Every structure is written in structure tokens, then in C-alpha cells.
PDB file of C-alpha atoms and ligand atoms in Angstrom:
ATOM      1  CA  UNK A 182      14.823 -17.355  -1.253  1.00  0.00           C
ATOM      2  CA  UNK A 183      15.888 -16.516  -4.800  1.00  0.00           C
ATOM      3  CA  UNK A 184      19.557 -16.414  -5.727  1.00  0.00           C
ATOM      4  CA  UNK A 185      20.637 -12.771  -5.906  1.00  0.00           C
ATOM      5  CA  UNK A 186      23.163 -13.406  -8.646  1.00  0.00           C
ATOM      6  CA  UNK A 187      20.512 -15.138 -10.729  1.00  0.00           C
ATOM      7  CA  UNK A 188      18.078 -12.252 -10.202  1.00  0.00           C
ATOM      8  CA  UNK A 189      20.735  -9.724 -11.193  1.00  0.00           C
ATOM      9  CA  UNK A 190      21.598 -11.682 -14.318  1.00  0.00           C
ATOM     10  CA  UNK A 191      17.989 -12.025 -15.401  1.00  0.00           C
ATOM     11  CA  UNK A 192      16.506  -8.676 -14.446  1.00  0.00           C
ATOM     12  CA  UNK A 193      19.058  -5.919 -13.744  1.00  0.00           C
ATOM     13  CA  UNK A 194      19.260  -2.999 -16.188  1.00  0.00           C
ATOM     14  CA  UNK A 195      22.690  -1.396 -15.798  1.00  0.00           C
ATOM     15  CA  UNK A 196      22.429   2.137 -14.434  1.00  0.00           C
ATOM     16  CA  UNK A 197      18.634   1.832 -14.089  1.00  0.00           C
ATOM     17  CA  UNK A 198      17.580  -1.220 -12.079  1.00  0.00           C
ATOM     18  CA  UNK A 199      19.863  -2.830  -9.521  1.00  0.00           C
ATOM     19  CA  UNK A 200      18.966  -5.795  -7.350  1.00  0.00           C
ATOM     20  CA  UNK A 201      20.618  -5.968  -3.958  1.00  0.00           C
ATOM     21  CA  UNK A 202      20.282  -7.322  -0.463  1.00  0.00           C
ATOM     22  CA  UNK A 203      19.595  -4.561   2.045  1.00  0.00           C
ATOM     23  CA  UNK A 204      21.326  -4.395   5.422  1.00  0.00           C
ATOM     24  CA  UNK A 205      18.848  -6.973   6.709  1.00  0.00           C
ATOM     25  CA  UNK A 206      19.583  -9.349   3.826  1.00  0.00           C
ATOM     26  CA  UNK A 207      16.195  -8.750   2.230  1.00  0.00           C
ATOM     27  CA  UNK A 208      16.300  -8.539  -1.568  1.00  0.00           C
ATOM     28  CA  UNK A 209      15.113  -5.302  -3.127  1.00  0.00           C
ATOM     29  CA  UNK A 210      15.085  -3.607  -6.475  1.00  0.00           C
ATOM     30  CA  UNK A 211      16.614  -0.132  -6.597  1.00  0.00           C
ATOM     31  CA  UNK A 212      15.261   1.877  -9.535  1.00  0.00           C
ATOM     32  CA  UNK A 213      17.065   5.064 -10.584  1.00  0.00           C
ATOM     33  CA  UNK A 214      15.959   7.067 -13.650  1.00  0.00           C
ATOM     34  CA  UNK A 215      15.851  10.764 -14.622  1.00  0.00           C
ATOM     35  CA  UNK A 216      12.099  10.644 -13.910  1.00  0.00           C
ATOM     36  CA  UNK A 217      12.130   9.116 -10.425  1.00  0.00           C
ATOM     37  CA  UNK A 218      13.712   6.638  -8.070  1.00  0.00           C
ATOM     38  CA  UNK A 219      12.105   3.830  -6.106  1.00  0.00           C
ATOM     39  CA  UNK A 220      12.814   0.809  -3.919  1.00  0.00           C
ATOM     40  CA  UNK A 221      10.714  -2.356  -4.141  1.00  0.00           C
ATOM     41  CA  UNK A 222      11.246  -5.383  -1.872  1.00  0.00           C
ATOM     42  CA  UNK A 223      10.467  -8.946  -2.936  1.00  0.00           C
ATOM     43  CA  UNK A 224       9.240  -9.337   0.658  1.00  0.00           C
ATOM     44  CA  UNK A 225       5.584  -8.422   0.364  1.00  0.00           C
ATOM     45  CA  UNK A 226       6.233  -6.846  -3.077  1.00  0.00           C
ATOM     46  CA  UNK A 227       6.620  -3.789  -0.896  1.00  0.00           C
ATOM     47  CA  UNK A 228       7.273  -0.366  -2.417  1.00  0.00           C
ATOM     48  CA  UNK A 229       9.213   1.401   0.333  1.00  0.00           C
ATOM     49  CA  UNK A 230      10.462   4.465  -1.529  1.00  0.00           C
ATOM     50  CA  UNK A 231       9.217   6.615  -4.388  1.00  0.00           C
ATOM     51  CA  UNK A 232      10.739  10.004  -5.196  1.00  0.00           C
ATOM     52  CA  UNK A 233       9.931  11.773  -8.468  1.00  0.00           C
ATOM     53  CA  UNK A 234      12.596  14.102  -9.841  1.00  0.00           C
ATOM     54  CA  UNK A 235      12.527  17.516  -8.158  1.00  0.00           C
ATOM     55  CA  UNK A 236      10.496  16.325  -5.189  1.00  0.00           C
ATOM     56  CA  UNK A 237      11.206  14.969  -1.713  1.00  0.00           C
ATOM     57  CA  UNK A 238      10.040  11.382  -1.169  1.00  0.00           C
ATOM     58  CA  UNK A 239       6.295  10.902  -1.628  1.00  0.00           C
ATOM     59  CA  UNK A 240       6.032   7.828   0.620  1.00  0.00           C
ATOM     60  CA  UNK A 241       6.609   7.741   4.380  1.00  0.00           C
ATOM     61  CA  UNK A 242       8.783   5.037   5.887  1.00  0.00           C
ATOM     62  CA  UNK A 243       9.046   4.510   9.633  1.00  0.00           C
ATOM     63  CA  UNK A 244      12.576   4.681  10.991  1.00  0.00           C
ATOM     64  CA  UNK A 245      11.608   1.808  13.282  1.00  0.00           C
ATOM     65  CA  UNK A 246      10.163  -0.525  10.661  1.00  0.00           C
ATOM     66  CA  UNK A 247      10.840  -4.234  10.899  1.00  0.00           C
ATOM     67  CA  UNK A 248      12.687  -5.733   7.954  1.00  0.00           C
ATOM     68  CA  UNK A 249      12.074  -9.394   8.778  1.00  0.00           C
ATOM     69  CA  UNK A 250      10.491 -12.128   6.672  1.00  0.00           C
ATOM     70  CA  UNK A 251       7.797 -12.784   9.260  1.00  0.00           C
ATOM     71  CA  UNK A 252       6.762  -9.145   9.706  1.00  0.00           C
ATOM     72  CA  UNK A 253       5.240  -6.386   7.593  1.00  0.00           C
ATOM     73  CA  UNK A 254       7.349  -3.382   6.640  1.00  0.00           C
ATOM     74  CA  UNK A 255       5.975  -0.188   8.227  1.00  0.00           C
ATOM     75  CA  UNK A 256       5.471   2.499   5.619  1.00  0.00           C
ATOM     76  CA  UNK A 257       5.582   2.712   1.826  1.00  0.00           C
ATOM     77  CA  UNK A 258       2.751   0.705   0.267  1.00  0.00           C
ATOM     78  CA  UNK A 259       1.882  -2.466   2.221  1.00  0.00           C
ATOM     79  CA  UNK A 260      -0.275  -4.859   0.173  1.00  0.00           C
ATOM     80  CA  UNK A 261      -3.445  -5.959   1.951  1.00  0.00           C
ATOM     81  CA  UNK A 262      -4.858  -9.273   0.656  1.00  0.00           C
ATOM     82  CA  UNK A 263      -7.050 -11.366   1.013  1.00  0.00           C
ATOM     83  CA  UNK A 264      -8.679  -9.721   4.040  1.00  0.00           C
ATOM     84  CA  UNK A 265      -8.555  -6.207   5.523  1.00  0.00           C
ATOM     85  CA  UNK A 266      -7.860  -5.607   9.205  1.00  0.00           C
ATOM     86  CA  UNK A 267      -8.449  -8.476  11.600  1.00  0.00           C
ATOM     87  CA  UNK A 268      -9.703 -11.767  10.144  1.00  0.00           C
ATOM     88  CA  UNK A 269     -13.456 -11.951  10.809  1.00  0.00           C
ATOM     89  CA  UNK A 270     -13.344 -15.464  12.296  1.00  0.00           C
ATOM     90  CA  UNK A 271      -9.730 -15.963  13.351  1.00  0.00           C
ATOM     91  CA  UNK A 272      -8.349 -12.991  15.220  1.00  0.00           C
ATOM     92  CA  UNK A 273      -5.073 -14.900  15.621  1.00  0.00           C
ATOM     93  CA  UNK A 274      -4.516 -14.721  11.841  1.00  0.00           C
ATOM     94  CA  UNK A 275      -2.190 -11.943  10.593  1.00  0.00           C
ATOM     95  CA  UNK A 276      -3.877  -8.550  10.286  1.00  0.00           C
ATOM     96  CA  UNK A 277      -4.434  -7.427   6.687  1.00  0.00           C
ATOM     97  CA  UNK A 278      -3.945 -10.917   5.287  1.00  0.00           C
ATOM     98  CA  UNK A 279      -0.706 -12.603   4.243  1.00  0.00           C
ATOM     99  CA  UNK A 280       0.370 -10.894   0.977  1.00  0.00           C
ATOM    100  CA  UNK A 281       2.580  -8.325   2.727  1.00  0.00           C
ATOM    101  CA  UNK A 282       4.607 -10.964   4.589  1.00  0.00           C
ATOM    102  CA  UNK A 283       5.117 -13.472   1.772  1.00  0.00           C
ATOM    103  CA  UNK A 284       8.072 -13.612  -0.633  1.00  0.00           C
ATOM    104  CA  UNK A 285       6.905 -12.548  -4.102  1.00  0.00           C
ATOM    105  CA  UNK A 286       8.381 -13.751  -7.389  1.00  0.00           C
ATOM    106  CA  UNK A 287       9.890 -11.174  -9.712  1.00  0.00           C
ATOM    107  CA  UNK A 288       8.318 -11.771 -13.132  1.00  0.00           C
ATOM    108  CA  UNK A 289       9.660  -8.956 -15.339  1.00  0.00           C
ATOM    109  CA  UNK A 290      11.547  -5.658 -15.403  1.00  0.00           C
ATOM    110  CA  UNK A 291      11.116  -3.321 -18.377  1.00  0.00           C
ATOM    111  CA  UNK A 292      11.970   0.262 -19.277  1.00  0.00           C
ATOM    112  CA  UNK A 293      10.014   1.979 -22.035  1.00  0.00           C
ATOM    113  CA  UNK A 294      11.210   4.578 -24.528  1.00  0.00           C
ATOM    114  CA  UNK A 295      10.157   7.392 -22.168  1.00  0.00           C
ATOM    115  CA  UNK A 296      12.323   5.983 -19.366  1.00  0.00           C
ATOM    116  CA  UNK A 297       9.411   4.669 -17.317  1.00  0.00           C
ATOM    117  CA  UNK A 298      10.297   1.423 -15.503  1.00  0.00           C
ATOM    118  CA  UNK A 299       7.670  -1.306 -15.078  1.00  0.00           C
ATOM    119  CA  UNK A 300       8.131  -4.120 -12.568  1.00  0.00           C
ATOM    120  CA  UNK A 301       5.896  -7.174 -12.353  1.00  0.00           C
ATOM    121  CA  UNK A 302       5.779  -9.431  -9.294  1.00  0.00           C
ATOM    122  CA  UNK A 303       3.582 -12.448  -8.580  1.00  0.00           C
ATOM    123  CA  UNK A 304       2.227 -14.408  -5.614  1.00  0.00           C
ATOM    124  CA  UNK A 305       0.564 -17.801  -5.644  1.00  0.00           C
ATOM    125  CA  UNK A 306      -0.766 -20.214  -3.022  1.00  0.00           C
ATOM    126  CA  UNK A 307       1.248 -22.623  -0.927  1.00  0.00           C
ATOM    127  CA  UNK A 308       0.607 -24.678   2.197  1.00  0.00           C
ATOM    128  CA  UNK A 309       1.103 -21.604   4.392  1.00  0.00           C
ATOM    129  CA  UNK A 310      -1.471 -19.520   2.542  1.00  0.00           C
ATOM    130  CA  UNK A 311      -3.935 -22.411   2.239  1.00  0.00           C
ATOM    131  CA  UNK A 312      -3.779 -22.880   5.995  1.00  0.00           C
ATOM    132  CA  UNK A 313      -5.050 -19.304   6.315  1.00  0.00           C
ATOM    133  CA  UNK A 314      -7.225 -19.057   3.207  1.00  0.00           C
ATOM    134  CA  UNK A 315      -8.236 -22.307   1.456  1.00  0.00           C
ATOM    135  CA  UNK A 316      -8.256 -21.027  -2.102  1.00  0.00           C
ATOM    136  CA  UNK A 317      -6.061 -21.131  -5.211  1.00  0.00           C
ATOM    137  CA  UNK A 318      -5.244 -17.736  -6.680  1.00  0.00           C
ATOM    138  CA  UNK A 319      -2.680 -15.789  -8.629  1.00  0.00           C
ATOM    139  CA  UNK A 320      -1.886 -12.180  -7.771  1.00  0.00           C
ATOM    140  CA  UNK A 321       0.204 -10.149 -10.216  1.00  0.00           C
ATOM    141  CA  UNK A 322       1.363  -6.737  -8.994  1.00  0.00           C
ATOM    142  CA  UNK A 323       2.601  -4.228 -11.550  1.00  0.00           C
ATOM    143  CA  UNK A 324       4.576  -1.222 -10.303  1.00  0.00           C
ATOM    144  CA  UNK A 325       5.236   1.588 -12.779  1.00  0.00           C
ATOM    145  CA  UNK A 326       7.900   4.121 -11.852  1.00  0.00           C
ATOM    146  CA  UNK A 327       7.951   7.468 -13.671  1.00  0.00           C
ATOM    147  CA  UNK A 328       6.699  10.975 -12.868  1.00  0.00           C
ATOM    148  CA  UNK A 329       3.674   9.069 -11.557  1.00  0.00           C
ATOM    149  CA  UNK A 330       3.808   5.947  -9.370  1.00  0.00           C
ATOM    150  CA  UNK A 331       1.444   3.383 -10.879  1.00  0.00           C
ATOM    151  CA  UNK A 332       0.259   0.411  -8.803  1.00  0.00           C
ATOM    152  CA  UNK A 333      -1.934  -2.360 -10.235  1.00  0.00           C
ATOM    153  CA  UNK A 334      -3.061  -5.410  -8.246  1.00  0.00           C
ATOM    154  CA  UNK A 335      -4.540  -8.143 -10.444  1.00  0.00           C
ATOM    155  CA  UNK A 336      -6.172 -11.094  -8.665  1.00  0.00           C
ATOM    156  CA  UNK A 337      -7.243 -14.235 -10.531  1.00  0.00           C
ATOM    157  CA  UNK A 338      -9.188 -17.196  -9.204  1.00  0.00           C
ATOM    158  CA  UNK A 339      -7.200 -20.237 -10.371  1.00  0.00           C
ATOM    159  CA  UNK A 340      -9.252 -22.658  -8.284  1.00  0.00           C
ATOM    160  CA  UNK A 341     -12.462 -24.569  -8.850  1.00  0.00           C
ATOM    161  CA  UNK A 342     -14.706 -22.693  -6.415  1.00  0.00           C
ATOM    162  CA  UNK A 343     -15.670 -19.027  -6.083  1.00  0.00           C
ATOM    163  CA  UNK A 344     -13.956 -16.893  -3.452  1.00  0.00           C
ATOM    164  CA  UNK A 345     -14.465 -13.477  -1.865  1.00  0.00           C
ATOM    165  CA  UNK A 346     -11.484 -11.288  -0.962  1.00  0.00           C
ATOM    166  CA  UNK A 347     -10.693  -7.832   0.369  1.00  0.00           C
ATOM    167  CA  UNK A 348      -7.697  -5.808  -0.769  1.00  0.00           C
ATOM    168  CA  UNK A 349      -5.953  -2.499  -0.224  1.00  0.00           C
ATOM    169  CA  UNK A 350      -2.920  -0.564  -1.372  1.00  0.00           C
ATOM    170  CA  UNK A 351      -2.177   0.730   2.127  1.00  0.00           C
ATOM    171  CA  UNK A 352      -0.260   3.811   0.974  1.00  0.00           C
ATOM    172  CA  UNK A 353       1.666   5.843   3.589  1.00  0.00           C
ATOM    173  CA  UNK A 354       2.099   9.389   2.238  1.00  0.00           C
ATOM    174  CA  UNK A 355       4.923  11.606   3.492  1.00  0.00           C
ATOM    175  CA  UNK A 356       3.575  14.981   4.706  1.00  0.00           C
ATOM    176  CA  UNK A 357       5.172  17.931   6.474  1.00  0.00           C
ATOM    177  CA  UNK A 358       2.684  17.962   9.358  1.00  0.00           C
ATOM    178  CA  UNK A 359      -0.563  16.018   9.212  1.00  0.00           C
ATOM    179  CA  UNK A 360      -2.194  18.679  11.444  1.00  0.00           C
ATOM    180  CA  UNK A 361      -1.942  21.153   8.574  1.00  0.00           C
ATOM    181  CA  UNK A 362      -3.045  18.846   5.777  1.00  0.00           C
ATOM    182  CA  UNK A 363      -6.341  19.147   3.841  1.00  0.00           C
ATOM    183  CA  UNK A 364      -7.932  16.183   2.098  1.00  0.00           C
ATOM    184  CA  UNK A 365     -10.470  16.606  -0.725  1.00  0.00           C
ATOM    185  CA  UNK A 366     -12.376  14.134  -2.885  1.00  0.00           C
ATOM    186  CA  UNK A 367     -14.406  12.352  -0.207  1.00  0.00           C
ATOM    187  CA  UNK A 368     -17.101  14.950   0.478  1.00  0.00           C
ATOM    188  CA  UNK A 369     -20.650  13.644   1.036  1.00  0.00           C
ATOM    189  CA  UNK A 370     -19.436  10.032   1.057  1.00  0.00           C
ATOM    190  CA  UNK A 371     -20.638   7.555   3.658  1.00  0.00           C
ATOM    191  CA  UNK A 372     -17.903   6.206   5.866  1.00  0.00           C
ATOM    192  CA  UNK A 373     -17.311   3.819   8.728  1.00  0.00           C
ATOM    193  CA  UNK A 374     -15.556   5.478  11.627  1.00  0.00           C
ATOM    194  CA  UNK A 375     -13.550   2.695  13.234  1.00  0.00           C
ATOM    195  CA  UNK A 376     -13.049   4.838  16.331  1.00  0.00           C
ATOM    196  CA  UNK A 377     -14.382   3.599  18.534  1.00  0.00           C
ATOM    197  CA  UNK A 378     -16.952   1.221  17.163  1.00  0.00           C
ATOM    198  CA  UNK A 379     -17.445   1.231  13.437  1.00  0.00           C
ATOM    199  CA  UNK A 380     -20.463   3.580  13.350  1.00  0.00           C
ATOM    200  CA  UNK A 381     -21.625   4.737   9.931  1.00  0.00           C
ATOM    201  CA  UNK A 382     -21.588   8.468   9.192  1.00  0.00           C
ATOM    202  CA  UNK A 383     -21.695  10.740   6.155  1.00  0.00           C
ATOM    203  CA  UNK A 384     -18.786  13.031   5.422  1.00  0.00           C
ATOM    204  CA  UNK A 385     -20.098  16.570   5.624  1.00  0.00           C
ATOM    205  CA  UNK A 386     -18.188  19.294   3.841  1.00  0.00           C
ATOM    206  CA  UNK A 387     -14.597  19.229   2.920  1.00  0.00           C
ATOM    207  CA  UNK A 388     -11.696  19.543   3.077  1.00  0.00           C
ATOM    208  CA  UNK A 389     -11.200  16.839   5.669  1.00  0.00           C
ATOM    209  CA  UNK A 390      -8.625  17.810   8.276  1.00  0.00           C
ATOM    210  CA  UNK A 391      -6.867  15.512  10.750  1.00  0.00           C
ATOM    211  CA  UNK A 392      -7.257  16.626  14.361  1.00  0.00           C
ATOM    212  CA  UNK A 393      -7.085  13.298  16.247  1.00  0.00           C
ATOM    213  CA  UNK A 394      -6.514   9.580  15.623  1.00  0.00           C
ATOM    214  CA  UNK A 395      -8.346   8.987  12.372  1.00  0.00           C
ATOM    215  CA  UNK A 396      -9.380   5.597  11.017  1.00  0.00           C
ATOM    216  CA  UNK A 397     -12.173   5.811   8.450  1.00  0.00           C
ATOM    217  CA  UNK A 398     -13.324   3.619   5.582  1.00  0.00           C
ATOM    218  CA  UNK A 399     -15.159   5.630   2.903  1.00  0.00           C
ATOM    219  CA  UNK A 400     -17.624   3.697   0.768  1.00  0.00           C
ATOM    220  CA  UNK A 401     -18.980   4.041  -2.762  1.00  0.00           C
ATOM    221  CA  UNK A 402     -16.089   6.205  -3.856  1.00  0.00           C
ATOM    222  CA  UNK A 403     -14.167   5.794  -7.099  1.00  0.00           C
ATOM    223  CA  UNK A 404     -12.988   9.359  -6.684  1.00  0.00           C
ATOM    224  CA  UNK A 405      -9.546  10.888  -6.876  1.00  0.00           C
ATOM    225  CA  UNK A 406      -8.282  12.132  -3.530  1.00  0.00           C
ATOM    226  CA  UNK A 407      -6.041  15.188  -3.168  1.00  0.00           C
ATOM    227  CA  UNK A 408      -3.850  15.766  -0.128  1.00  0.00           C
ATOM    228  CA  UNK A 409      -2.764  19.412   0.159  1.00  0.00           C
ATOM    229  CA  UNK A 410       0.362  19.652   2.286  1.00  0.00           C
ATOM    230  CA  UNK A 411       1.261  23.306   2.931  1.00  0.00           C
ATOM    231  CA  UNK A 412       4.360  22.362   4.937  1.00  0.00           C
ATOM    232  CA  UNK A 413       5.612  19.692   2.559  1.00  0.00           C
ATOM    233  CA  UNK A 414       9.088  18.357   3.312  1.00  0.00           C
ATOM    234  CA  UNK A 415      11.988  19.823   1.363  1.00  0.00           C
ATOM    235  CA  UNK A 416      12.586  23.288  -0.009  1.00  0.00           C
ATOM    236  CA  UNK A 417       9.799  23.653  -2.534  1.00  0.00           C
ATOM    237  CA  UNK A 418       6.965  24.709  -0.227  1.00  0.00           C
ATOM    238  CA  UNK A 419       3.402  23.468  -0.429  1.00  0.00           C
ATOM    239  CA  UNK A 420       2.619  20.414  -2.532  1.00  0.00           C
ATOM    240  CA  UNK A 421      -0.440  18.363  -3.394  1.00  0.00           C
ATOM    241  CA  UNK A 422      -0.290  14.595  -3.599  1.00  0.00           C
ATOM    242  CA  UNK A 423      -2.998  13.149  -5.837  1.00  0.00           C
ATOM    243  CA  UNK A 424      -4.204   9.560  -5.574  1.00  0.00           C
ATOM    244  CA  UNK A 425      -6.412   8.507  -8.490  1.00  0.00           C
ATOM    245  CA  UNK A 426      -7.710   4.966  -8.927  1.00  0.00           C
ATOM    246  CA  UNK A 427      -9.655   2.417 -10.966  1.00  0.00           C
ATOM    247  CA  UNK A 428     -11.331  -0.790  -9.826  1.00  0.00           C
ATOM    248  CA  UNK A 429     -11.692   0.390  -6.238  1.00  0.00           C
ATOM    249  CA  UNK A 430     -14.833   1.590  -4.418  1.00  0.00           C
ATOM    250  CA  UNK A 431     -13.429   2.185  -0.942  1.00  0.00           C
ATOM    251  CA  UNK A 432     -10.837   4.624   0.370  1.00  0.00           C
ATOM    252  CA  UNK A 433      -9.317   4.357   3.842  1.00  0.00           C
ATOM    253  CA  UNK A 434      -7.937   7.396   5.694  1.00  0.00           C
ATOM    254  CA  UNK A 435      -5.690   6.656   8.662  1.00  0.00           C
ATOM    255  CA  UNK A 436      -3.415   8.480  11.042  1.00  0.00           C
ATOM    256  CA  UNK A 437      -2.530   6.816  14.390  1.00  0.00           C
ATOM    257  CA  UNK A 438      -1.992  10.116  16.264  1.00  0.00           C
ATOM    258  CA  UNK A 439      -0.216  10.085  19.634  1.00  0.00           C
ATOM    259  CA  UNK A 440      -1.424   7.092  21.637  1.00  0.00           C
ATOM    260  CA  UNK A 441      -1.584   4.575  18.764  1.00  0.00           C
ATOM    261  CA  UNK A 442       1.858   5.720  17.582  1.00  0.00           C
ATOM    262  CA  UNK A 443       3.246   4.961  21.034  1.00  0.00           C
ATOM    263  CA  UNK A 444       1.560   1.557  20.991  1.00  0.00           C
ATOM    264  CA  UNK A 445       3.226   0.422  17.755  1.00  0.00           C
ATOM    265  CA  UNK A 446       6.764  -0.948  18.353  1.00  0.00           C
ATOM    266  CA  UNK A 447       7.689  -0.511  14.680  1.00  0.00           C
ATOM    267  CA  UNK A 448       6.609   3.134  14.553  1.00  0.00           C
ATOM    268  CA  UNK A 449       8.350   6.080  16.229  1.00  0.00           C
ATOM    269  CA  UNK A 450       6.406   7.881  18.931  1.00  0.00           C
ATOM    270  CA  UNK A 451       7.072  11.177  17.133  1.00  0.00           C
ATOM    271  CA  UNK A 452       6.463   9.964  13.575  1.00  0.00           C
ATOM    272  CA  UNK A 453       2.699  10.372  13.371  1.00  0.00           C
ATOM    273  CA  UNK A 454       2.744  14.048  12.160  1.00  0.00           C
ATOM    274  CA  UNK A 455       4.862  13.026   9.157  1.00  0.00           C
ATOM    275  CA  UNK A 456       2.413  10.607   7.561  1.00  0.00           C
ATOM    276  CA  UNK A 457      -1.131  10.080   6.348  1.00  0.00           C
ATOM    277  CA  UNK A 458      -2.448   6.837   4.870  1.00  0.00           C
ATOM    278  CA  UNK A 459      -4.769   7.212   1.879  1.00  0.00           C
ATOM    279  CA  UNK A 460      -5.586   3.631   0.970  1.00  0.00           C
ATOM    280  CA  UNK A 461      -7.052   2.430  -2.311  1.00  0.00           C
ATOM    281  CA  UNK A 462      -9.259  -0.490  -1.314  1.00  0.00           C
ATOM    282  CA  UNK A 463     -12.126  -2.911  -1.801  1.00  0.00           C
ATOM    283  CA  UNK A 464     -13.314  -3.868   1.685  1.00  0.00           C
ATOM    284  CA  UNK A 465     -16.538  -4.616   3.618  1.00  0.00           C
ATOM    285  CA  UNK A 466     -19.479  -4.372   1.186  1.00  0.00           C
ATOM    286  CA  UNK A 467     -16.989  -3.721  -1.617  1.00  0.00           C
ATOM    287  CA  UNK A 468     -15.219  -7.054  -1.125  1.00  0.00           C
ATOM    288  CA  UNK A 469     -14.705  -8.757  -4.511  1.00  0.00           C
ATOM    289  CA  UNK A 470     -16.181 -12.128  -5.529  1.00  0.00           C
ATOM    290  CA  UNK A 471     -14.417 -14.124  -8.247  1.00  0.00           C
ATOM    291  CA  UNK A 472     -15.699 -17.277  -9.878  1.00  0.00           C
ATOM    292  CA  UNK A 473     -13.143 -19.813 -11.122  1.00  0.00           C
ATOM    293  CA  UNK A 474     -11.101 -18.261 -13.926  1.00  0.00           C
ATOM    294  CA  UNK A 475     -12.303 -14.700 -13.253  1.00  0.00           C
ATOM    295  CA  UNK A 476      -9.915 -11.822 -12.576  1.00  0.00           C
ATOM    296  CA  UNK A 477     -10.129  -8.367 -10.990  1.00  0.00           C
ATOM    297  CA  UNK A 478      -7.698  -5.438 -11.204  1.00  0.00           C
ATOM    298  CA  UNK A 479      -7.421  -2.565  -8.751  1.00  0.00           C
ATOM    299  CA  UNK A 480      -5.164   0.334  -9.735  1.00  0.00           C
ATOM    300  CA  UNK A 481      -3.864   3.521  -8.144  1.00  0.00           C
ATOM    301  CA  UNK A 482      -1.732   6.368  -9.409  1.00  0.00           C
ATOM    302  CA  UNK A 483       0.201   8.507  -6.920  1.00  0.00           C
ATOM    303  CA  UNK A 484       1.515  11.858  -8.141  1.00  0.00           C
ATOM    304  CA  UNK A 485       3.009  14.933  -6.449  1.00  0.00           C
ATOM    305  CA  UNK A 486       2.919  18.487  -7.729  1.00  0.00           C
ATOM    306  CA  UNK A 487       4.115  21.738  -6.189  1.00  0.00           C
ATOM    307  CA  UNK A 488       1.451  24.340  -5.405  1.00  0.00           C
ATOM    308  CA  UNK A 489       2.929  27.566  -6.739  1.00  0.00           C
TER     309      UNK A 489
HETATM  310  O1  TA6 B 702      -5.877   0.913   7.363  1.00  0.00           O
HETATM  311  C1  TA6 B 702      -6.027   1.387   8.684  1.00  0.00           C
HETATM  312  C2  TA6 B 702      -5.726   0.226   9.634  1.00  0.00           C
HETATM  313  O2  TA6 B 702      -6.649  -0.814   9.444  1.00  0.00           O
HETATM  314  C3  TA6 B 702      -5.720   0.757  11.065  1.00  0.00           C
HETATM  315  O3  TA6 B 702      -6.799   0.238  11.811  1.00  0.00           O
HETATM  316  C4  TA6 B 702      -4.364   0.311  11.613  1.00  0.00           C
HETATM  317  O4  TA6 B 702      -4.458  -0.955  12.213  1.00  0.00           O
HETATM  318  C5  TA6 B 702      -3.538   0.292  10.319  1.00  0.00           C
HETATM  319  O5  TA6 B 702      -4.409  -0.302   9.363  1.00  0.00           O
HETATM  320  C6  TA6 B 702      -2.202  -0.402  10.412  1.00  0.00           C
HETATM  321  O6  TA6 B 702      -2.383  -1.781  10.521  1.00  0.00           O
HETATM  322  P1  TA6 B 702      -1.051  -2.684  10.721  1.00  0.00           P
HETATM  323  O7  TA6 B 702      -1.536  -4.098  10.760  1.00  0.00           O
HETATM  324  O8  TA6 B 702      -0.157  -2.415   9.534  1.00  0.00           O
HETATM  325  O9  TA6 B 702      -0.415  -2.199  11.992  1.00  0.00           O
END
């Protein structure tokens, strides 16, 4: 693991970006500016907190999340790479790939003239990743913290053979009560309903509401999704969280509801009403193929505004 003192010397910006070990001795960056605050762990390059000025937190974090090097953090924005869900051929491999449970390297920390902070983190192959996925790659993740949370996942094939990968920014949004939330931007899109068997359907009208366990992969959609939360946390009343994106053709919508929430040890039984995952992805038929030397970037912007 990197030396904390060395990281602080190289990357800290006094009063803006601190680097600390959390209570579980995992290193994280704590970003505090007049525009927003955020927490980003080197473990999984995991954004666990984002709160723009004047708003309650935009990301949900489970109070029962693991914070261990071998496990994914539950909430925030888990990074899914290089496969989504269970591995097609090896069900014993970690779900959603290995990126979210690897230590990432902090590459740069910058603040621009407007006060926006940009972090860059990188992941490359090692024996552990090659044992799961026999390819050479470089992933560079850029997190931009301002009135908008910007996330950019750049994958490059540094090997000598082509590879195919899936990816997702598995974003957990914080909502007042998922049963009262309306989702727009996915109308008329085809989707795979993973409950129970992966059947293909077409989204009829919208808004989409959440009335049971929901686990859907929408295809052929580069669209912006809006989540209207009439009972948003905090004092300000209703708010809309907008997720726009580039370089992504799939969007995943997930809420575990009652039974699945109970089945997850790192998720509180009563936490499911407080979250909704809107995931920016390239999965299934939208998996990405890269020849040697080629790169691909997937980006998302997460923004909250009050509905007055
Ligand atoms: O993105 C939705 C999903 O694939 C669900 O099927 C559920 O498994 C969720 O991801 C969480 O997966 P995780 O491995 O983080 O428990």
C-alpha cells in the first residue's frame, strides 16, 4: 500500500484536498471546496460521498458497507470492469469484475481557477488480474468535483491482442423514498428484465416508478436520465438528480427491495427505500472491443437541482 505521508506530500492541497486513512485504515481523499465535498478511496477508486453546496448528499452509502481490501464498498460509485454481473464462464470469479476491489494508483490532483477539483487514478494489470482476465490494459479514472460530479473511465488496450470488456459506473443515488421516485429518459427503450430470467421487454410509457425489486438493463440508450425525488432528504423539498453520459449505450436501473436487501450482509434491511442505482454502462451487446493500442472512454455527469 502507498505511504500516506508520501501521498500527502505529493498530492494534498491545503484546505482543499486531504489524504487520510479512514477508521478501517483505508486511504481516501477528502475534498472540501465551496462548490462541493467528496470522498474518494484508493481502494477501487471508489467515490463514496458527493455533496454539492446547498444539497444533502447525492450518493447513498450503506451503513453496513465493508471497508476491507478484499471486498467491494457498498454504495457510492462502484467501478465495474472488465465484466458485469457474474462472470459468464467462471461463476466463482468476483461479481462485476476486479476493478472495485483493487488498489488504484493516484496519478494527479488539480484544482482549476473555478475551484473545481480533478482527481486522476489508474489501474494496470498484475498477476492477480491476469489470473482472472488474461489481458494487458490501463484504466485511468478521472473524477471531477464541482457543482456537477464528473466521472470518466478511460480503458486502453496495452497488450498485443484484442479484448472485449464490459463496464459500469454503478452509481447509488440517495433518495428520500424510492417508492415515490419517478425516472424519465428511458421511455420506449428495450430492456432486459433480470427478474426472474433475463426476458427482453420494451419500456412502455414513463415515468418509470419502482414498486418491487427492480433489476433492468436498458439497451441502445445514450440518453440523460432524470430521477425526480419528491421526498428528497434534507430541508429543501423535492429535487431532481440528473445523470447524463457519453460513450455509454446501456443504463442499468436497480433497487433490491425487501428480500434482496435482507439477503445482503453489507446492506441494511431497512436501507432499500433510501437508494436507487442508475448505472452508466456498456454491457451485453454493448460490450466494448479494443484492438491493441485502442482506447475507449465512458463518462457520466451527476447533478442535483431543487424542484421549486
Ligand atoms: O447492477 C445491478 C446488479 O447487477 C444487481 O443484479 C445486483 O447484484 C447489484 O448489481 C449489486 O451487485 P453486488 O455485486 O455489488 O452485490
